Structures are given as C-alpha cells and as structure tokens.
Amino acid sequence: MTDLLKTSLNRRTVLQAATVGAVGVSPALRALVHAAGSDAPEKKEVKIGFIPLTDCASVVMASVLGFDKKYGVTIVPNKEASWAGVRDKLVNGELDFAHVLYGLIYGVHLGTAGPKKDMAVLMNLNNNGQAITLSKALADKGAVDGPSLAKLMASDKREYTFAGTFPTGTHAMWMHYWLAAAGINPLSGAKLITVPPPQMVANMRVGNMDGFCVGEPWNHRAIMDGIGITANTTQDIWKDHPEKVLGTTADFVKKYPNTTRAVMMAVLEASQWIDASLSNKMKMAETVAGKAYVNTGVDAINQRILGRYQNGMGKTWDDPNHMKFFNDGAVNFPYLSDGMWFLTQHKRWGLLKSHPDYLAVAKEVNQVELYKSVASAMKISVPKDVLRTSKLMDGVVWDGKDPAKYGDGFKIKA
C-alpha cells in the first residue's frame, strides 16, 4: 500500500470516527480518534460556578477526587455570592459551567430573568433536599405548616414576608406552590423577597422574613441556631423533584463539545461516588463543609444527606426521599417535562405573559441526546420517555402532556 493511500485511509477512518463520536465505536477506533485529537477536550481548564449549598457536592467532588483529570479536564470550582452573580458570569463567559437553579437557566433562555441568551441544561445534579423554614416566632404562635400558617395569617393580619433565592428559580417556585396549596396567594397575600442562600439564616435572625425556601444546609442550620423550624421539605411538595442542574450557554456546547462531554462524565462519576456508600456521603459532607465551599459545621450537613431529619420542635424522622445525586442514574436525566414544569409556574405567576411553546423550549434547552450519549459511554441507564409523571402535594398530577391546560388549571394564580 502506498504511503499516500495509507494516509488517505487513516484520515478517512479518523473523520468517520469523529462523526460518530467516541460513543459506540470500538476501542481501537476510539484510540485512533483520540490520537488524532478529535475527541480530546478543546478547553483543558474550566471554571464551574457554585453557590454554598450541599447540592454543589458533585461538582466539588469531581474536582477534589480527580475525576476531572481522568476525562482530560481540570475543573476549577468558583464560589459565587448569589444566583444573580452566577447568571451574569455564565452569560458573559466568566464561568464556563455552573451548579445552577433549573428555573434560572429557563429564565435566561426566555429573557424573564435578565438578559436573554440561549442556554443549556446538561444534566440534573440532584433531586430533593430543600425545605421551607418558618421562623421560631411564627412557630411559637402555632404556624408550623401550610394550613396553620394560613390560619395565623387570617387572624393576625400584617405583612408577612417570605424569601426565595432567585425570581425564576426553584426555591421561589416551591415557596409559591406551597403557599398556594395552603390557600395563601403569594402575590397578593404575602410579600416575596430574594435573598442569597448563605444569607438566609442571618436575615431570619434579625427578623427580615417570616419564612424562606432554600437548599441545605441552611434549613438545618436555622434549627441548630434556634431561629427556625422545618415546616415542609421540598420532597413533601414533589417527591424526586428536579433541583440544581449543570448549566452552561448553548454557545459553549457548540464551541466545546468534547469539553462539555468530559465535564459531564466527571460530574456524573462524582454523583455515582457520592451515592455509592454511607462513608462516601460522610467524606463528601466533611469536604463541602470546608471554608472553600459551604463554610459551615459538618454537623449542619451530614444528617440530612443521610435522610435523618428533625423539625426543630422535637419531631425526628428518617426520610427515604432525601437529597440524591445519582440514584442509579434516575437523578441525572434531563427530562423535558421537568423543564416544562418550571415554565408552567412562570406563566402561572405572571413571569411569562403568554404560554410559550413549552415542548419546543424544553427541546432547545435540555440536551437530551448529548446526555444519552454520555450515559451510554458510561453504561448508565436512561429512561425510555423524555416526559415523566408526578403527583404533587395538592394531588395535582403533572405529566407534561398538556402544559397550558395544567398551568391554567390552578385556582390561585396571577
């Protein structure tokens, strides 16, 4: 065979393999592709923003345990002060990826949460593990859950203030949904404010709000500090609900596809590692409690990640639906119906003026095919359907099939 023919065949084989991608090709062909550099990460070092919350753990552990290096990238976790800061840095390119609120990504994509920019949800980072905290002062007056809060607000009239963490984010939507399920209109019957997660406890301590919804460890911290009680967990609102995602811009995915895949693989492997054992969870808690990450006592983190809950009023329970990072792959799949649900709530509360094309938007944002290719390469199972069915706390079923009807069907709305 002539050298020219050899070169031509080799180049053609490499190009074919690059077209297919690293998934589903033989090890020999994959080695050939890698040697040609076509599946090597285009960007070797990536900045991933995170907020000090327990559910940043898979991003942090991917870096700490070296899973990133295994896939040819170096993850640099960047601690951020607020979700608005995360949004701005993602949009302007200061961050490559972020541990970020599901609804924030959708808010940016549609321009309801600041500057409009095409965004991407790569995978879910966790299910469950947030909570609604009410002040000890309210609890002392008998307001310990939704119905008793509604009763107190009806008899003891004043302005009641509740906090979420970002206007289109998950916590704002859980708080709105929870209040409405108790018969309280969150728009006309209460005042809703935005407070960054690490500042929630301090703001409640000085009386700036009556309740808040936030991720752990700040709900448990409020109990430890004697200033709040857990009225409901978010898994009480929606079992196995979507929460934080690995987010980036659509431009980044297009420009750096191999880097994106490598980061997804590293974070997925870290997610597997966290959920694999009790000792791994404890090691994770010790790590993320450190000053560089959440900056709190490990005892504020390690109980609830094991499902050991207390409400601050003497009740304790083991919750099987505690925060999960992998759960045999069930956590991480970016269901289109999950993204669509947040849009129904944005419409419900007036953040969207009209119904969007729910399915089309979800298909633009959620990188389902990319996730499937990564999961396949890692032998992680994926569901057959891109929609899932859930029954929320008020008995209303969400299946993603008629989002406009679902959104319009609530009695309490904007």
Tab-separated table of C-alpha atoms in Angstrom:
chain	number	residue	atom	x	y	z
A	1	MET	CA	0.000	0.000	0.000
A	2	THR	CA	1.379	3.406	-0.906
A	3	ASP	CA	2.060	5.997	1.798
A	4	LEU	CA	-0.452	8.291	0.113
A	5	LEU	CA	-3.180	5.627	0.239
A	6	LYS	CA	-2.360	4.806	3.878
A	7	THR	CA	-2.622	8.481	4.799
A	8	SER	CA	-5.897	8.834	2.926
A	9	LEU	CA	-7.444	5.761	4.577
A	10	ASN	CA	-6.258	6.802	8.031
A	11	ARG	CA	-7.670	10.277	7.603
A	12	ARG	CA	-10.988	8.910	6.340
A	13	THR	CA	-11.209	6.453	9.271
A	14	VAL	CA	-10.489	9.246	11.743
A	15	LEU	CA	-13.112	11.508	10.184
A	16	GLN	CA	-15.721	8.731	10.229
A	17	ALA	CA	-14.955	8.008	13.872
A	18	ALA	CA	-15.108	11.697	14.761
A	19	THR	CA	-18.503	11.934	13.111
A	20	VAL	CA	-19.822	9.005	15.133
A	21	GLY	CA	-18.199	10.334	18.293
A	22	ALA	CA	-16.481	8.324	20.972
A	23	VAL	CA	-19.700	6.525	21.925
A	24	GLY	CA	-20.353	3.173	20.334
A	25	VAL	CA	-17.034	2.891	18.468
A	26	SER	CA	-14.528	0.127	19.003
A	27	PRO	CA	-11.690	0.721	21.493
A	28	ALA	CA	-9.169	0.602	18.642
A	29	LEU	CA	-11.064	3.187	16.641
A	30	ARG	CA	-11.537	5.326	19.731
A	31	ALA	CA	-7.779	5.259	20.331
A	32	LEU	CA	-7.247	6.317	16.729
A	33	VAL	CA	-9.695	9.192	17.089
A	34	HIS	CA	-8.092	10.285	20.338
A	35	ALA	CA	-4.620	10.155	18.773
A	36	ALA	CA	-5.882	12.489	16.074
A	37	GLY	CA	-7.161	14.802	18.791
A	38	SER	CA	-10.753	14.881	17.572
A	39	ASP	CA	-12.352	13.784	20.869
A	40	ALA	CA	-9.844	15.454	23.192
A	41	PRO	CA	-11.323	18.295	25.267
A	42	GLU	CA	-10.869	21.549	23.356
A	43	LYS	CA	-10.541	23.501	26.599
A	44	LYS	CA	-8.412	21.857	29.277
A	45	GLU	CA	-9.348	24.040	32.259
A	46	VAL	CA	-12.938	25.018	33.033
A	47	LYS	CA	-14.437	27.291	35.654
A	48	ILE	CA	-17.623	25.983	37.265
A	49	GLY	CA	-19.558	28.400	39.447
A	50	PHE	CA	-21.329	27.169	42.562
A	51	ILE	CA	-23.300	28.591	45.456
A	52	PRO	CA	-22.500	27.377	49.023
A	53	LEU	CA	-25.119	24.627	49.255
A	54	THR	CA	-24.927	20.897	49.933
A	55	ASP	CA	-26.064	20.161	46.383
A	56	CYS	CA	-22.890	21.653	44.869
A	57	ALA	CA	-21.231	18.419	46.056
A	58	SER	CA	-20.905	16.540	42.752
A	59	VAL	CA	-19.113	19.487	41.114
A	60	VAL	CA	-16.796	19.888	44.111
A	61	MET	CA	-16.053	16.162	44.459
A	62	ALA	CA	-15.371	15.802	40.717
A	63	SER	CA	-12.524	18.244	41.270
A	64	VAL	CA	-11.363	17.071	44.714
A	65	LEU	CA	-11.289	13.367	43.798
A	66	GLY	CA	-9.649	13.942	40.424
A	67	PHE	CA	-12.444	12.575	38.243
A	68	ASP	CA	-11.946	15.624	36.020
A	69	LYS	CA	-8.322	14.659	35.229
A	70	LYS	CA	-9.497	11.167	34.269
A	71	TYR	CA	-11.506	12.739	31.447
A	72	GLY	CA	-8.809	15.192	30.390
A	73	VAL	CA	-10.033	18.407	32.007
A	74	THR	CA	-9.300	20.402	35.156
A	75	ILE	CA	-12.375	21.705	36.976
A	76	VAL	CA	-11.827	24.930	38.899
A	77	PRO	CA	-14.802	25.394	41.292
A	78	ASN	CA	-15.658	29.099	41.663
A	79	LYS	CA	-17.577	30.091	44.805
A	80	GLU	CA	-20.212	32.713	43.988
A	81	ALA	CA	-22.137	35.067	46.275
A	82	SER	CA	-25.590	34.995	44.628
A	83	TRP	CA	-27.595	33.374	41.853
A	84	ALA	CA	-27.724	36.712	40.044
A	85	GLY	CA	-23.926	36.657	40.040
A	86	VAL	CA	-23.920	33.130	38.638
A	87	ARG	CA	-26.320	34.229	35.887
A	88	ASP	CA	-24.216	37.240	34.913
A	89	LYS	CA	-20.947	35.297	34.816
A	90	LEU	CA	-22.456	32.469	32.759
A	91	VAL	CA	-23.919	34.930	30.258
A	92	ASN	CA	-20.703	36.951	29.858
A	93	GLY	CA	-18.418	33.906	29.742
A	94	GLU	CA	-16.552	34.404	33.038
A	95	LEU	CA	-17.874	30.971	34.016
A	96	ASP	CA	-17.877	28.000	31.647
A	97	PHE	CA	-20.491	25.997	33.587
A	98	ALA	CA	-22.422	26.329	36.836
A	99	HIS	CA	-24.179	24.393	39.553
A	100	VAL	CA	-27.346	26.355	38.990
A	101	LEU	CA	-31.089	26.599	39.600
A	102	TYR	CA	-33.180	24.839	36.951
A	103	GLY	CA	-35.553	27.778	36.611
A	104	LEU	CA	-32.692	30.280	36.319
A	105	ILE	CA	-31.478	28.632	33.099
A	106	TYR	CA	-35.009	28.741	31.654
A	107	GLY	CA	-35.477	32.332	32.821
A	108	VAL	CA	-32.329	33.445	30.985
A	109	HIS	CA	-33.244	31.450	27.868
A	110	LEU	CA	-36.608	33.240	27.625
A	111	GLY	CA	-35.399	36.610	28.915
A	112	THR	CA	-37.547	36.583	32.065
A	113	ALA	CA	-34.522	36.524	34.390
A	114	GLY	CA	-32.325	39.217	32.897
A	115	PRO	CA	-30.578	39.389	29.515
A	116	LYS	CA	-31.893	36.809	27.038
A	117	LYS	CA	-29.356	34.218	25.948
A	118	ASP	CA	-29.675	30.681	24.582
A	119	MET	CA	-28.888	28.300	27.429
A	120	ALA	CA	-28.336	24.592	28.011
A	121	VAL	CA	-29.295	22.173	30.785
A	122	LEU	CA	-26.784	19.319	30.506
A	123	MET	CA	-27.989	17.124	33.380
A	124	ASN	CA	-29.700	17.200	36.756
A	125	LEU	CA	-27.308	17.393	39.704
A	126	ASN	CA	-29.747	16.367	42.421
A	127	ASN	CA	-33.302	15.534	43.380
A	128	ASN	CA	-34.933	16.615	46.668
A	129	GLY	CA	-33.205	18.079	49.709
A	130	GLN	CA	-34.540	21.644	50.015
A	131	ALA	CA	-37.056	22.839	52.630
A	132	ILE	CA	-39.480	25.517	53.767
A	133	THR	CA	-38.334	27.091	57.039
A	134	LEU	CA	-40.659	29.202	59.203
A	135	SER	CA	-39.370	31.478	61.945
A	136	LYS	CA	-39.417	30.270	65.551
A	137	ALA	CA	-41.594	33.323	66.315
A	138	LEU	CA	-44.273	32.049	63.899
A	139	ALA	CA	-43.979	28.504	65.228
A	140	ASP	CA	-44.481	29.788	68.784
A	141	LYS	CA	-47.800	31.248	67.580
A	142	GLY	CA	-48.848	27.882	66.125
A	143	ALA	CA	-47.769	28.286	62.497
A	144	VAL	CA	-45.850	25.063	61.870
A	145	ASP	CA	-47.106	24.030	58.410
A	146	GLY	CA	-49.119	25.453	55.486
A	147	PRO	CA	-52.646	25.194	56.937
A	148	SER	CA	-51.657	26.540	60.380
A	149	LEU	CA	-49.740	29.381	58.731
A	150	ALA	CA	-52.813	30.296	56.673
A	151	LYS	CA	-54.920	30.288	59.846
A	152	LEU	CA	-52.475	32.581	61.680
A	153	MET	CA	-52.192	34.968	58.709
A	154	ALA	CA	-56.007	35.227	58.581
A	155	SER	CA	-56.337	36.043	62.290
A	156	ASP	CA	-53.170	38.060	62.922
A	157	LYS	CA	-53.190	40.457	59.982
A	158	ARG	CA	-49.948	42.187	58.966
A	159	GLU	CA	-47.497	41.972	56.071
A	160	TYR	CA	-45.869	38.552	56.010
A	161	THR	CA	-42.545	38.254	54.185
A	162	PHE	CA	-41.119	35.102	52.640
A	163	ALA	CA	-37.849	34.618	50.791
A	164	GLY	CA	-36.722	32.634	47.792
A	165	THR	CA	-33.282	32.689	46.214
A	166	PHE	CA	-33.941	33.899	42.630
A	167	PRO	CA	-37.166	35.107	40.937
A	168	THR	CA	-37.456	32.299	38.347
A	169	GLY	CA	-35.569	29.731	40.428
A	170	THR	CA	-36.611	26.515	42.082
A	171	HIS	CA	-36.948	27.888	45.630
A	172	ALA	CA	-39.218	30.744	44.564
A	173	MET	CA	-41.432	28.224	42.741
A	174	TRP	CA	-41.510	25.782	45.693
A	175	MET	CA	-42.441	28.666	48.025
A	176	HIS	CA	-45.160	29.937	45.673
A	177	TYR	CA	-46.562	26.435	45.180
A	178	TRP	CA	-46.515	25.635	48.913
A	179	LEU	CA	-48.229	28.871	49.927
A	180	ALA	CA	-50.887	28.476	47.220
A	181	ALA	CA	-51.539	24.854	48.230
A	182	ALA	CA	-52.376	26.218	51.709
A	183	GLY	CA	-54.769	28.789	50.203
A	184	ILE	CA	-52.372	31.744	50.519
A	185	ASN	CA	-51.928	33.853	47.390
A	186	PRO	CA	-48.177	34.514	47.256
A	187	LEU	CA	-48.681	37.602	45.084
A	188	SER	CA	-51.483	39.416	46.899
A	189	GLY	CA	-51.430	37.789	50.335
A	190	ALA	CA	-47.738	37.912	51.137
A	191	LYS	CA	-44.519	39.682	50.260
A	192	LEU	CA	-41.860	37.671	48.413
A	193	ILE	CA	-38.232	38.772	48.502
A	194	THR	CA	-34.972	37.405	47.093
A	195	VAL	CA	-32.062	36.550	49.412
A	196	PRO	CA	-28.860	34.618	48.535
A	197	PRO	CA	-28.798	31.162	50.213
A	198	PRO	CA	-25.884	31.740	52.639
A	199	GLN	CA	-27.598	34.912	53.930
A	200	MET	CA	-30.964	33.305	54.739
A	201	VAL	CA	-30.244	32.391	58.357
A	202	ALA	CA	-28.709	35.778	59.209
A	203	ASN	CA	-31.697	37.598	57.667
A	204	MET	CA	-34.179	35.483	59.623
A	205	ARG	CA	-32.201	36.068	62.821
A	206	VAL	CA	-32.736	39.833	62.533
A	207	GLY	CA	-36.409	39.472	61.578
A	208	ASN	CA	-36.259	40.307	57.871
A	209	MET	CA	-38.545	37.423	56.912
A	210	ASP	CA	-41.151	35.087	58.361
A	211	GLY	CA	-40.124	32.127	56.257
A	212	PHE	CA	-37.834	31.041	53.470
A	213	CYS	CA	-37.234	28.273	50.985
A	214	VAL	CA	-33.611	27.325	50.390
A	215	GLY	CA	-31.336	24.347	49.892
A	216	GLU	CA	-29.472	22.617	52.673
A	217	PRO	CA	-27.641	23.089	54.907
A	218	TRP	CA	-29.350	26.408	55.652
A	219	ASN	CA	-32.682	24.934	56.816
A	220	HIS	CA	-30.947	22.628	59.282
A	221	ARG	CA	-28.638	25.492	60.283
A	222	ALA	CA	-31.708	27.584	61.231
A	223	ILE	CA	-32.812	24.766	63.556
A	224	MET	CA	-29.328	24.397	65.068
A	225	ASP	CA	-29.240	28.150	65.689
A	226	GLY	CA	-32.692	28.077	67.313
A	227	ILE	CA	-34.274	30.606	64.950
A	228	GLY	CA	-36.389	28.456	62.604
A	229	ILE	CA	-38.350	25.228	62.157
A	230	THR	CA	-38.833	22.995	59.125
A	231	ALA	CA	-42.470	23.271	58.023
A	232	ASN	CA	-42.077	21.040	54.962
A	233	THR	CA	-39.332	19.524	52.897
A	234	THR	CA	-39.492	20.088	49.150
A	235	GLN	CA	-39.741	16.328	48.641
A	236	ASP	CA	-43.050	16.689	50.538
A	237	ILE	CA	-44.105	19.098	47.784
A	238	TRP	CA	-42.888	16.894	44.912
A	239	LYS	CA	-41.158	13.577	45.510
A	240	ASP	CA	-37.915	13.323	43.499
A	241	HIS	CA	-38.322	16.828	42.107
A	242	PRO	CA	-35.695	18.358	39.827
A	243	GLU	CA	-33.472	20.876	41.569
A	244	LYS	CA	-29.974	22.048	40.570
A	245	VAL	CA	-28.585	21.366	37.126
A	246	LEU	CA	-25.230	21.510	35.394
A	247	GLY	CA	-25.858	24.530	33.189
A	248	THR	CA	-23.991	26.436	30.512
A	249	THR	CA	-24.693	28.502	27.412
A	250	ALA	CA	-25.761	26.946	24.114
A	251	ASP	CA	-22.727	28.645	22.540
A	252	PHE	CA	-20.332	26.823	24.865
A	253	VAL	CA	-21.801	23.414	23.967
A	254	LYS	CA	-21.409	24.193	20.256
A	255	LYS	CA	-17.880	25.563	20.566
A	256	TYR	CA	-16.513	22.996	23.035
A	257	PRO	CA	-18.494	19.735	22.584
A	258	ASN	CA	-15.708	17.438	23.820
A	259	THR	CA	-15.015	19.607	26.864
A	260	THR	CA	-18.717	19.565	27.657
A	261	ARG	CA	-18.838	15.754	27.452
A	262	ALA	CA	-15.711	15.413	29.603
A	263	VAL	CA	-17.119	17.655	32.333
A	264	MET	CA	-20.455	15.806	32.271
A	265	MET	CA	-18.628	12.481	32.675
A	266	ALA	CA	-16.550	13.773	35.587
A	267	VAL	CA	-19.590	15.162	37.396
A	268	LEU	CA	-21.624	12.003	36.702
A	269	GLU	CA	-18.855	9.844	38.138
A	270	ALA	CA	-18.729	12.073	41.221
A	271	SER	CA	-22.524	11.734	41.550
A	272	GLN	CA	-22.184	7.941	41.425
A	273	TRP	CA	-19.420	8.070	44.011
A	274	ILE	CA	-21.431	10.176	46.495
A	275	ASP	CA	-24.473	7.888	46.397
A	276	ALA	CA	-22.391	4.678	46.457
A	277	SER	CA	-21.923	4.430	50.242
A	278	LEU	CA	-22.521	5.930	53.654
A	279	SER	CA	-18.802	6.568	54.108
A	280	ASN	CA	-18.635	8.433	50.787
A	281	LYS	CA	-21.516	10.659	51.885
A	282	MET	CA	-19.730	11.414	55.155
A	283	LYS	CA	-16.487	12.213	53.334
A	284	MET	CA	-18.432	14.467	50.968
A	285	ALA	CA	-20.033	16.281	53.937
A	286	GLU	CA	-16.622	16.876	55.533
A	287	THR	CA	-15.249	18.203	52.248
A	288	VAL	CA	-18.050	20.575	51.240
A	289	ALA	CA	-18.394	21.915	54.810
A	290	GLY	CA	-14.914	23.444	54.422
A	291	LYS	CA	-14.270	27.178	54.103
A	292	ALA	CA	-13.598	26.988	50.372
A	293	TYR	CA	-17.088	25.598	49.769
A	294	VAL	CA	-20.133	25.853	52.097
A	295	ASN	CA	-18.223	27.128	55.146
A	296	THR	CA	-20.308	25.635	57.945
A	297	GLY	CA	-20.041	22.882	60.553
A	298	VAL	CA	-20.072	19.374	59.106
A	299	ASP	CA	-22.900	18.566	61.547
A	300	ALA	CA	-25.110	21.014	59.630
A	301	ILE	CA	-24.693	18.882	56.501
A	302	ASN	CA	-24.196	15.247	57.399
A	303	GLN	CA	-27.572	14.423	58.968
A	304	ARG	CA	-29.967	15.438	56.215
A	305	ILE	CA	-27.875	13.951	53.409
A	306	LEU	CA	-28.411	10.619	55.192
A	307	GLY	CA	-32.155	11.283	55.490
A	308	ARG	CA	-32.035	11.954	59.245
A	309	TYR	CA	-34.422	14.848	59.764
A	310	GLN	CA	-35.713	16.869	62.698
A	311	ASN	CA	-38.167	19.752	62.504
A	312	GLY	CA	-36.834	21.873	65.372
A	313	MET	CA	-39.839	21.112	67.594
A	314	GLY	CA	-38.915	17.644	68.817
A	315	LYS	CA	-40.047	15.580	65.828
A	316	THR	CA	-37.458	13.364	64.148
A	317	TRP	CA	-37.837	11.042	61.167
A	318	ASP	CA	-35.916	9.086	58.563
A	319	ASP	CA	-36.766	10.354	55.093
A	320	PRO	CA	-36.114	7.891	52.247
A	321	ASN	CA	-36.574	10.758	49.774
A	322	HIS	CA	-33.604	12.790	50.993
A	323	MET	CA	-31.160	14.516	48.642
A	324	LYS	CA	-29.940	12.133	45.938
A	325	PHE	CA	-27.138	12.787	43.471
A	326	PHE	CA	-27.318	9.659	41.292
A	327	ASN	CA	-29.787	7.010	42.498
A	328	ASP	CA	-28.773	4.528	39.785
A	329	GLY	CA	-28.979	7.256	37.149
A	330	ALA	CA	-32.578	8.247	37.947
A	331	VAL	CA	-31.478	11.684	39.185
A	332	ASN	CA	-29.449	12.947	36.271
A	333	PHE	CA	-31.594	12.514	33.137
A	334	PRO	CA	-32.752	15.949	31.873
A	335	TYR	CA	-36.465	15.171	31.416
A	336	LEU	CA	-38.163	17.620	29.076
A	337	SER	CA	-41.200	17.607	31.386
A	338	ASP	CA	-39.055	18.893	34.287
A	339	GLY	CA	-38.054	21.998	32.344
A	340	MET	CA	-41.616	22.470	31.105
A	341	TRP	CA	-42.963	22.379	34.677
A	342	PHE	CA	-40.944	25.450	35.627
A	343	LEU	CA	-42.331	27.261	32.582
A	344	THR	CA	-45.913	26.428	33.674
A	345	GLN	CA	-45.175	28.034	37.037
A	346	HIS	CA	-43.508	31.071	35.449
A	347	LYS	CA	-46.715	31.522	33.427
A	348	ARG	CA	-48.880	30.833	36.496
A	349	TRP	CA	-47.222	33.621	38.487
A	350	GLY	CA	-47.063	36.194	35.682
A	351	LEU	CA	-43.357	35.907	34.893
A	352	LEU	CA	-44.424	34.867	31.383
A	353	LYS	CA	-47.236	36.918	29.855
A	354	SER	CA	-48.398	34.194	27.467
A	355	HIS	CA	-47.984	30.471	27.020
A	356	PRO	CA	-44.703	29.615	25.293
A	357	ASP	CA	-44.274	26.560	23.071
A	358	TYR	CA	-43.428	24.504	26.126
A	359	LEU	CA	-42.093	21.408	24.384
A	360	ALA	CA	-40.085	23.362	21.809
A	361	VAL	CA	-38.380	25.439	24.522
A	362	ALA	CA	-37.562	22.337	26.582
A	363	LYS	CA	-36.067	20.658	23.494
A	364	GLU	CA	-33.897	23.727	22.877
A	365	VAL	CA	-32.598	23.872	26.452
A	366	ASN	CA	-32.366	20.287	27.713
A	367	GLN	CA	-29.521	18.462	25.973
A	368	VAL	CA	-31.209	15.053	25.990
A	369	GLU	CA	-29.271	13.467	23.106
A	370	LEU	CA	-25.951	14.689	24.466
A	371	TYR	CA	-26.815	13.284	27.892
A	372	LYS	CA	-27.842	9.941	26.352
A	373	SER	CA	-24.516	9.667	24.517
A	374	VAL	CA	-22.562	10.392	27.711
A	375	ALA	CA	-24.682	7.978	29.773
A	376	SER	CA	-24.242	5.278	27.115
A	377	ALA	CA	-20.462	5.686	27.182
A	378	MET	CA	-20.566	5.310	30.982
A	379	LYS	CA	-23.068	2.422	30.893
A	380	ILE	CA	-25.635	4.458	32.851
A	381	SER	CA	-29.249	3.540	32.111
A	382	VAL	CA	-31.621	6.182	30.755
A	383	PRO	CA	-35.437	6.217	30.786
A	384	LYS	CA	-37.374	5.438	27.610
A	385	ASP	CA	-39.571	8.533	27.843
A	386	VAL	CA	-38.467	12.182	27.945
A	387	LEU	CA	-41.599	13.019	29.992
A	388	ARG	CA	-42.348	11.721	33.491
A	389	THR	CA	-45.450	11.703	35.646
A	390	SER	CA	-45.574	13.055	39.197
A	391	LYS	CA	-48.282	13.855	41.744
A	392	LEU	CA	-47.551	16.981	43.763
A	393	MET	CA	-48.589	17.791	47.341
A	394	ASP	CA	-52.031	19.140	46.367
A	395	GLY	CA	-52.888	15.963	44.449
A	396	VAL	CA	-52.471	17.618	41.034
A	397	VAL	CA	-50.738	15.335	38.534
A	398	TRP	CA	-48.063	16.700	36.194
A	399	ASP	CA	-47.170	14.613	33.147
A	400	GLY	CA	-46.034	17.255	30.651
A	401	LYS	CA	-48.701	16.355	28.099
A	402	ASP	CA	-50.861	19.497	28.200
A	403	PRO	CA	-48.788	22.182	29.933
A	404	ALA	CA	-51.037	25.129	29.041
A	405	LYS	CA	-54.099	23.406	30.499
A	406	TYR	CA	-52.117	22.395	33.579
A	407	GLY	CA	-50.817	25.927	34.165
A	408	ASP	CA	-54.236	27.486	33.714
A	409	GLY	CA	-55.918	24.899	35.931
A	410	PHE	CA	-54.800	26.297	39.288
A	411	LYS	CA	-57.327	28.321	41.299
A	412	ILE	CA	-54.644	30.594	42.761
A	413	LYS	CA	-52.536	32.265	40.084
A	414	ALA	CA	-51.528	35.698	38.789
